[in-house]
mmCIF file of C-alpha atoms in Angstrom:
data_model
loop_
_atom_site.group_PDB
_atom_site.id
_atom_site.type_symbol
_atom_site.label_atom_id
_atom_site.label_comp_id
_atom_site.label_asym_id
_atom_site.label_seq_id
_atom_site.Cartn_x
_atom_site.Cartn_y
_atom_site.Cartn_z
ATOM 1 C CA MET R 1 -124.295 64.863 108.751
ATOM 2 C CA SER R 2 -126.791 65.612 111.286
ATOM 3 C CA MET R 3 -125.976 68.915 113.050
ATOM 4 C CA ALA R 4 -126.095 67.087 116.118
ATOM 5 C CA GLU R 5 -122.921 65.205 114.546
ATOM 6 C CA GLU R 6 -121.752 68.909 113.570
ATOM 7 C CA GLY R 7 -121.860 70.069 116.788
ATOM 8 C CA ARG R 8 -119.802 67.590 118.387
ATOM 9 C CA HIS R 9 -116.388 68.179 115.942
ATOM 10 C CA VAL R 10 -116.189 72.046 116.408
ATOM 11 C CA LEU R 11 -114.022 73.578 118.087
ATOM 12 C CA GLU R 12 -114.896 75.902 120.559
ATOM 13 C CA THR R 13 -111.642 78.789 120.514
ATOM 14 C CA ALA R 14 -112.817 81.879 122.475
ATOM 15 C CA ARG R 15 -110.699 81.298 125.676
ATOM 16 C CA ALA R 16 -108.354 80.643 123.848
ATOM 17 C CA ASP R 17 -105.522 83.933 124.529
ATOM 18 C CA ARG R 18 -106.127 82.284 128.256
ATOM 19 C CA SER R 19 -102.933 82.249 129.905
ATOM 20 C CA VAL R 20 -102.672 79.186 131.613
ATOM 21 C CA TRP R 21 -99.611 76.941 132.973
ATOM 22 C CA LEU R 22 -98.829 73.324 132.771
ATOM 23 C CA MET R 23 -97.549 71.772 136.375
ATOM 24 C CA LYS R 24 -95.318 68.631 136.420
ATOM 25 C CA CYS R 25 -96.124 67.739 139.706
ATOM 26 C CA PRO R 26 -95.798 64.368 141.728
ATOM 27 C CA PRO R 27 -98.043 61.767 142.797
ATOM 28 C CA VAL R 28 -99.188 62.915 147.062
ATOM 29 C CA VAL R 29 -100.240 66.177 144.597
ATOM 30 C CA THR R 30 -102.128 65.151 141.995
ATOM 31 C CA ARG R 31 -103.574 62.215 144.638
ATOM 32 C CA SER R 32 -104.808 65.368 147.130
ATOM 33 C CA TRP R 33 -106.280 67.883 144.498
ATOM 34 C CA GLN R 34 -108.264 64.659 142.641
ATOM 35 C CA SER R 35 -109.893 63.515 145.994
ATOM 36 C CA ALA R 36 -110.376 66.827 147.099
ATOM 37 C CA ALA R 37 -112.212 67.253 143.319
ATOM 38 C CA ALA R 38 -114.016 63.774 143.483
ATOM 39 C CA ALA R 39 -115.403 65.145 147.329
ATOM 40 C CA ALA R 40 -116.201 68.499 145.647
ATOM 41 C CA ALA R 41 -118.703 67.386 142.553
ATOM 42 C CA ALA R 42 -120.167 65.155 145.735
ATOM 43 C CA SER R 43 -120.828 67.659 147.678
ATOM 44 C CA SER R 44 -122.379 69.691 144.890
ATOM 45 C CA GLY R 45 -125.052 67.598 143.369
ATOM 46 C CA ALA R 46 -125.941 69.443 140.307
ATOM 47 C CA ASP R 47 -125.056 68.985 136.529
ATOM 48 C CA GLY R 48 -125.644 71.251 133.236
ATOM 49 C CA ALA R 49 -127.064 74.670 133.590
ATOM 50 C CA ALA R 50 -127.100 74.884 137.432
ATOM 51 C CA ALA R 51 -123.635 73.211 137.394
ATOM 52 C CA SER R 52 -121.771 75.827 135.947
ATOM 53 C CA ALA R 53 -123.828 78.640 136.729
ATOM 54 C CA SER R 54 -122.636 77.640 140.514
ATOM 55 C CA ALA R 55 -119.168 76.423 139.183
ATOM 56 C CA SER R 56 -117.242 78.768 141.419
ATOM 57 C CA ALA R 57 -119.338 77.824 144.768
ATOM 58 C CA HIS R 58 -118.172 74.089 144.146
ATOM 59 C CA HIS R 59 -114.349 74.337 143.249
ATOM 60 C CA PRO R 60 -112.709 74.232 146.512
ATOM 61 C CA VAL R 61 -108.881 76.300 147.406
ATOM 62 C CA VAL R 62 -106.879 73.018 147.549
ATOM 63 C CA ALA R 63 -103.456 75.634 147.279
ATOM 64 C CA LYS R 64 -102.244 78.974 146.863
ATOM 65 C CA VAL R 65 -98.583 80.344 145.384
ATOM 66 C CA VAL R 66 -96.587 82.463 146.988
ATOM 67 C CA LEU R 67 -94.904 85.240 144.326
ATOM 68 C CA SER R 68 -91.485 86.580 145.258
ATOM 69 C CA LEU R 69 -89.474 89.751 143.327
ATOM 70 C CA ASP R 70 -86.164 91.088 144.927
ATOM 71 C CA PRO R 71 -87.387 94.937 144.374
ATOM 72 C CA LEU R 72 -83.971 95.555 144.078
ATOM 73 C CA HIS R 73 -83.799 94.161 140.748
ATOM 74 C CA PRO R 74 -86.986 93.249 139.389
ATOM 75 C CA ASP R 75 -86.375 92.980 135.541
ATOM 76 C CA ASP R 76 -84.154 90.058 136.739
ATOM 77 C CA PRO R 77 -86.230 87.015 135.427
ATOM 78 C CA SER R 78 -83.628 85.056 138.263
ATOM 79 C CA SER R 79 -84.755 87.299 140.949
ATOM 80 C CA LEU R 80 -88.778 85.282 140.686
ATOM 81 C CA GLN R 81 -89.329 83.166 142.829
ATOM 82 C CA PHE R 82 -92.667 81.032 143.312
ATOM 83 C CA LYS R 83 -93.021 79.108 146.374
ATOM 84 C CA MET R 84 -97.137 76.417 146.764
ATOM 85 C CA GLU R 85 -98.660 76.214 149.549
ATOM 86 C CA MET R 86 -101.645 73.493 149.621
ATOM 87 C CA ALA R 87 -104.311 74.310 151.626
ATOM 88 C CA GLN R 88 -104.388 70.648 152.707
ATOM 89 C CA THR R 89 -102.711 67.575 152.308
ATOM 90 C CA ASP R 90 -103.194 64.384 153.577
ATOM 91 C CA SER R 91 -102.528 62.912 157.148
ATOM 92 C CA GLY R 92 -98.522 61.982 156.857
ATOM 93 C CA ASN R 93 -95.177 62.653 156.283
ATOM 94 C CA THR R 94 -96.892 64.843 152.949
ATOM 95 C CA PRO R 95 -94.893 67.904 151.925
ATOM 96 C CA ARG R 96 -97.487 71.115 152.771
ATOM 97 C CA SER R 97 -94.781 73.727 150.192
ATOM 98 C CA TYR R 98 -93.456 72.963 146.694
ATOM 99 C CA SER R 99 -90.707 75.058 145.240
ATOM 100 C CA LEU R 100 -92.158 76.167 140.597
ATOM 101 C CA ASN R 101 -88.805 75.570 138.926
ATOM 102 C CA MET R 102 -90.354 78.329 135.826
ATOM 103 C CA PHE R 103 -88.957 77.010 132.017
ATOM 104 C CA LYS R 104 -89.890 79.141 129.121
ATOM 105 C CA ASP R 105 -87.850 77.151 126.943
ATOM 106 C CA PHE R 106 -90.496 74.587 125.575
ATOM 107 C CA VAL R 107 -92.830 73.833 123.053
ATOM 108 C CA PRO R 108 -95.871 76.082 122.641
ATOM 109 C CA MET R 109 -98.656 73.610 123.634
ATOM 110 C CA SER R 110 -102.971 74.634 124.250
ATOM 111 C CA VAL R 111 -105.625 73.051 126.573
ATOM 112 C CA ILE R 112 -107.906 71.184 124.960
ATOM 113 C CA SER R 113 -110.396 70.417 127.434
ATOM 114 C CA GLU R 114 -113.303 67.564 125.720
ATOM 115 C CA SER R 115 -117.346 68.001 127.933
ATOM 116 C CA ASN R 116 -119.100 65.108 128.955
ATOM 117 C CA GLN R 117 -121.210 65.218 125.558
ATOM 118 C CA GLY R 118 -118.278 65.321 123.379
ATOM 119 C CA LYS R 119 -117.424 69.061 122.582
ATOM 120 C CA PHE R 120 -113.710 70.433 122.500
ATOM 121 C CA SER R 121 -112.852 73.844 123.512
ATOM 122 C CA LEU R 122 -109.461 75.372 123.560
ATOM 123 C CA GLU R 123 -109.043 76.463 127.122
ATOM 124 C CA GLY R 124 -105.964 78.462 126.584
ATOM 125 C CA LYS R 125 -101.908 78.422 125.363
ATOM 126 C CA VAL R 126 -99.137 77.653 128.115
ATOM 127 C CA GLU R 127 -96.948 80.660 128.735
ATOM 128 C CA HIS R 128 -94.848 79.386 131.284
ATOM 129 C CA LYS R 129 -94.144 75.752 132.779
ATOM 130 C CA PHE R 130 -93.235 74.283 135.504
ATOM 131 C CA ASP R 131 -91.775 71.388 137.351
ATOM 132 C CA MET R 132 -92.609 71.025 141.172
ATOM 133 C CA GLU R 133 -90.684 70.092 144.035
ATOM 134 C CA PRO R 134 -90.839 69.772 147.730
ATOM 135 C CA HIS R 135 -89.412 73.675 149.208
ATOM 136 C CA SER R 136 -86.459 72.843 151.151
ATOM 137 C CA GLU R 137 -88.302 73.384 154.979
ATOM 138 C CA ASN R 138 -90.199 70.119 154.008
ATOM 139 C CA LEU R 139 -87.059 67.630 152.453
ATOM 140 C CA ARG R 140 -87.179 66.075 156.071
ATOM 141 C CA GLU R 141 -91.330 65.086 156.035
ATOM 142 C CA TYR R 142 -90.336 64.469 152.164
ATOM 143 C CA GLY R 143 -87.496 61.262 152.837
ATOM 144 C CA LYS R 144 -89.639 60.108 155.616
ATOM 145 C CA LEU R 145 -92.586 59.498 153.003
ATOM 146 C CA CYS R 146 -89.689 58.111 150.696
ATOM 147 C CA ARG R 147 -88.992 55.450 153.145
ATOM 148 C CA GLU R 148 -92.823 54.849 153.637
ATOM 149 C CA ARG R 149 -93.180 54.101 150.146
ATOM 150 C CA THR R 150 -90.385 52.140 149.810
ATOM 151 C CA ASN R 151 -91.547 50.132 152.503
ATOM 152 C CA LYS R 152 -94.980 49.711 151.395
ATOM 153 C CA SER R 153 -93.663 47.962 148.189
ATOM 154 C CA MET R 154 -91.162 45.774 150.063
ATOM 155 C CA ILE R 155 -93.897 44.403 152.175
ATOM 156 C CA LYS R 156 -94.978 40.405 149.763
ATOM 157 C CA THR R 157 -98.620 40.148 149.518
ATOM 158 C CA ARG R 158 -98.438 36.454 148.772
ATOM 159 C CA GLN R 159 -100.549 33.916 151.145
ATOM 160 C CA VAL R 160 -100.644 30.553 152.467
ATOM 161 C CA GLN R 161 -103.625 29.034 151.676
ATOM 162 C CA VAL R 162 -104.039 25.486 153.271
ATOM 163 C CA ILE R 163 -105.613 23.015 151.593
ATOM 164 C CA ASP R 164 -108.599 20.856 153.495
ATOM 165 C CA ASN R 165 -107.967 17.766 150.523
ATOM 166 C CA ASP R 166 -105.379 15.985 152.196
ATOM 167 C CA ARG R 167 -105.485 13.031 149.498
ATOM 168 C CA GLY R 168 -104.016 15.756 146.943
ATOM 169 C CA VAL R 169 -107.060 15.241 144.501
ATOM 170 C CA LEU R 170 -106.099 19.259 143.632
ATOM 171 C CA MET R 171 -102.903 18.859 143.450
ATOM 172 C CA ARG R 172 -102.853 15.850 140.560
ATOM 173 C CA PRO R 173 -100.819 16.418 137.156
ATOM 174 C CA MET R 174 -104.323 18.077 133.952
ATOM 175 C CA PRO R 175 -104.724 16.023 130.883
ATOM 176 C CA GLY R 176 -101.691 16.707 128.928
ATOM 177 C CA MET R 177 -99.369 18.560 130.803
ATOM 178 C CA VAL R 178 -95.151 17.537 129.835
ATOM 179 C CA GLY R 179 -93.069 16.614 131.908
ATOM 180 C CA LEU R 180 -95.486 14.732 134.388
ATOM 181 C CA VAL R 181 -96.588 11.144 134.546
ATOM 182 C CA PRO R 182 -99.296 9.315 136.910
ATOM 183 C CA SER R 183 -98.613 8.027 140.177
ATOM 184 C CA GLY R 184 -100.387 4.491 138.291
ATOM 185 C CA SER R 185 -98.629 4.307 135.078
ATOM 186 C CA LYS R 186 -95.889 1.113 134.363
ATOM 187 C CA ASP R 187 -93.658 2.880 132.744
ATOM 188 C CA LYS R 188 -92.836 5.454 135.357
ATOM 189 C CA LYS R 189 -89.529 7.649 133.786
ATOM 190 C CA LYS R 190 -87.757 10.452 135.631
ATOM 191 C CA LEU R 191 -89.826 13.480 136.305
ATOM 192 C CA THR R 192 -86.595 16.145 135.352
ATOM 193 C CA PRO R 193 -84.122 13.975 133.489
ATOM 194 C CA THR R 194 -80.169 15.016 134.128
ATOM 195 C CA LYS R 195 -79.050 16.487 131.710
ATOM 196 C CA ALA R 196 -74.987 14.977 130.486
ATOM 197 C CA SER R 197 -73.529 18.622 130.936
ATOM 198 C CA ASP R 198 -75.084 17.972 134.659
ATOM 199 C CA VAL R 199 -73.457 14.788 135.394
ATOM 200 C CA LYS R 200 -70.174 14.923 137.961
ATOM 201 C CA ARG R 201 -67.437 13.713 135.733
ATOM 202 C CA THR R 202 -64.397 11.884 137.116
ATOM 203 C CA ARG R 203 -61.118 13.047 135.676
ATOM 204 C CA ARG R 204 -58.895 9.721 134.389
ATOM 205 C CA ASP R 205 -55.307 9.280 134.006
ATOM 206 C CA ARG R 206 -53.907 11.732 131.913
ATOM 207 C CA ARG R 207 -51.351 8.725 129.776
ATOM 208 C CA GLU R 208 -54.912 6.614 129.938
ATOM 209 C CA LEU R 209 -57.112 9.526 128.222
ATOM 210 C CA GLU R 210 -54.769 10.044 125.764
ATOM 211 C CA ASN R 211 -54.496 5.841 124.678
ATOM 212 C CA ILE R 212 -58.281 6.284 124.871
ATOM 213 C CA ILE R 213 -58.267 9.845 122.134
ATOM 214 C CA PHE R 214 -55.701 8.507 119.989
ATOM 215 C CA LYS R 215 -57.788 5.004 119.437
ATOM 216 C CA LEU R 216 -61.003 7.290 118.537
ATOM 217 C CA PHE R 217 -58.978 8.767 116.530
ATOM 218 C CA GLU R 218 -58.013 5.506 114.601
ATOM 219 C CA ARG R 219 -61.935 4.982 114.141
ATOM 220 C CA GLN R 220 -62.281 8.637 112.522
ATOM 221 C CA PRO R 221 -60.379 11.203 111.427
ATOM 222 C CA ASN R 222 -62.447 14.523 112.798
ATOM 223 C CA TRP R 223 -64.408 15.039 115.571
ATOM 224 C CA ALA R 224 -66.591 17.208 116.933
ATOM 225 C CA LEU R 225 -65.963 18.606 120.955
ATOM 226 C CA LYS R 226 -68.698 17.531 122.395
ATOM 227 C CA GLN R 227 -68.844 14.192 120.338
ATOM 228 C CA LEU R 228 -65.844 13.577 122.966
ATOM 229 C CA VAL R 229 -67.023 14.022 125.675
ATOM 230 C CA GLN R 230 -70.155 11.683 125.531
ATOM 231 C CA GLU R 231 -67.565 9.021 123.993
ATOM 232 C CA THR R 232 -64.157 9.621 127.152
ATOM 233 C CA ASP R 233 -67.128 10.668 129.931
ATOM 234 C CA GLN R 234 -64.185 13.477 130.523
ATOM 235 C CA PRO R 235 -64.369 17.040 132.156
ATOM 236 C CA GLU R 236 -65.346 19.504 129.214
ATOM 237 C CA GLN R 237 -62.520 22.313 130.448
ATOM 238 C CA PHE R 238 -59.854 19.181 131.800
ATOM 239 C CA LEU R 239 -60.220 17.393 128.436
ATOM 240 C CA LYS R 240 -59.708 20.908 126.166
ATOM 241 C CA GLU R 241 -56.729 20.117 127.977
ATOM 242 C CA ILE R 242 -55.478 17.916 126.154
ATOM 243 C CA LEU R 243 -57.251 18.297 122.826
ATOM 244 C CA ASN R 244 -55.080 21.827 122.414
ATOM 245 C CA ASP R 245 -51.759 19.529 123.239
ATOM 246 C CA LEU R 246 -52.612 16.626 120.802
ATOM 247 C CA CYS R 247 -54.939 18.067 117.991
ATOM 248 C CA VAL R 248 -56.102 21.463 115.531
ATOM 249 C CA TYR R 249 -58.645 22.776 115.727
ATOM 250 C CA ASN R 250 -60.519 23.662 112.149
ATOM 251 C CA LYS R 251 -61.943 27.238 112.182
ATOM 252 C CA ARG R 252 -63.571 26.555 108.968
ATOM 253 C CA GLY R 253 -63.196 24.153 105.471
ATOM 254 C CA PRO R 254 -65.725 21.106 105.368
ATOM 255 C CA ASN R 255 -64.895 19.843 109.174
ATOM 256 C CA GLN R 256 -65.231 23.098 110.665
ATOM 257 C CA GLY R 257 -66.090 22.897 114.188
ATOM 258 C CA THR R 258 -64.366 19.722 114.939
ATOM 259 C CA HIS R 259 -60.908 18.102 115.613
ATOM 260 C CA GLU R 260 -58.657 16.188 113.875
ATOM 261 C CA LEU R 261 -55.098 14.647 114.830
ATOM 262 C CA LYS R 262 -51.144 16.805 114.759
ATOM 263 C CA PRO R 263 -49.470 15.557 112.037
ATOM 264 C CA GLU R 264 -46.938 14.506 114.248
ATOM 265 C CA TYR R 265 -48.546 12.363 115.959
ATOM 266 C CA LYS R 266 -51.366 10.732 112.436
ATOM 267 C CA LYS R 267 -48.262 10.080 111.574
ATOM 268 C CA SER R 268 -47.178 8.481 114.961
ATOM 269 C CA THR R 269 -50.537 6.231 114.821
ATOM 270 C CA GLU R 270 -50.199 5.767 110.985
ATOM 271 C CA GLU R 271 -46.931 3.433 112.173
ATOM 272 C CA ALA R 272 -48.601 1.649 114.978
ATOM 273 C CA ASP R 273 -51.377 0.848 112.634
ATOM 274 C CA THR R 274 -48.908 -0.654 109.851
ATOM 275 C CA ALA R 275 -46.862 -2.621 112.785
#
């Protein structure tokens, strides 16, 4: 491994003991800080040593933190209140003040940065963790911002395009498309075949349907429900009601999932056959 490669894998720890804050920011705050950083980088126009030497001059103030403390109870952690005020915000209803809710019960963490040359550095260890939320004085503006964001998300972005070619050449099916038949085909088929379950069936007279069911069970002793629906061309629910009176449903065994006549009806059909 070359010395250049070894240098890239070295972790700089000179600032490892520096205390840093970890904050969970709303998207509007993140966008505001990123735009300020991009503007500062564009205006500086310098990199390398010159940029690091004048870093403080080219990093604008984006926010300030106001700490409130109860002087009568200075040792009470609950008396500490943090408030962040943005130096500049986007136009509209973007809040300027935020409350910082502090947490100390979190997993120990450190901040690591990577330079453009691929070098890693420890920037410090996290001492406090904060969750930012709009301050009470900005709740009305933040509510307007949320409504604006919701309204924007509901705007339809689909567009209607007028096709100049009115002969429909661009709308012809491509080769291999399933379910579409060219207009010149001799054997025209239905594009969307109608399923048997979609057909509206008309109920027969109950006595007539019972006679049909008895004749079907003379042909074979066991029938599945789907087979009976196809044979009788009757609504499934109506057919189930009659089968519950005439048949027994096999839940197990070699004829599982089929219906067969109850013993008393089997005897009557056998007597009719012998007669």
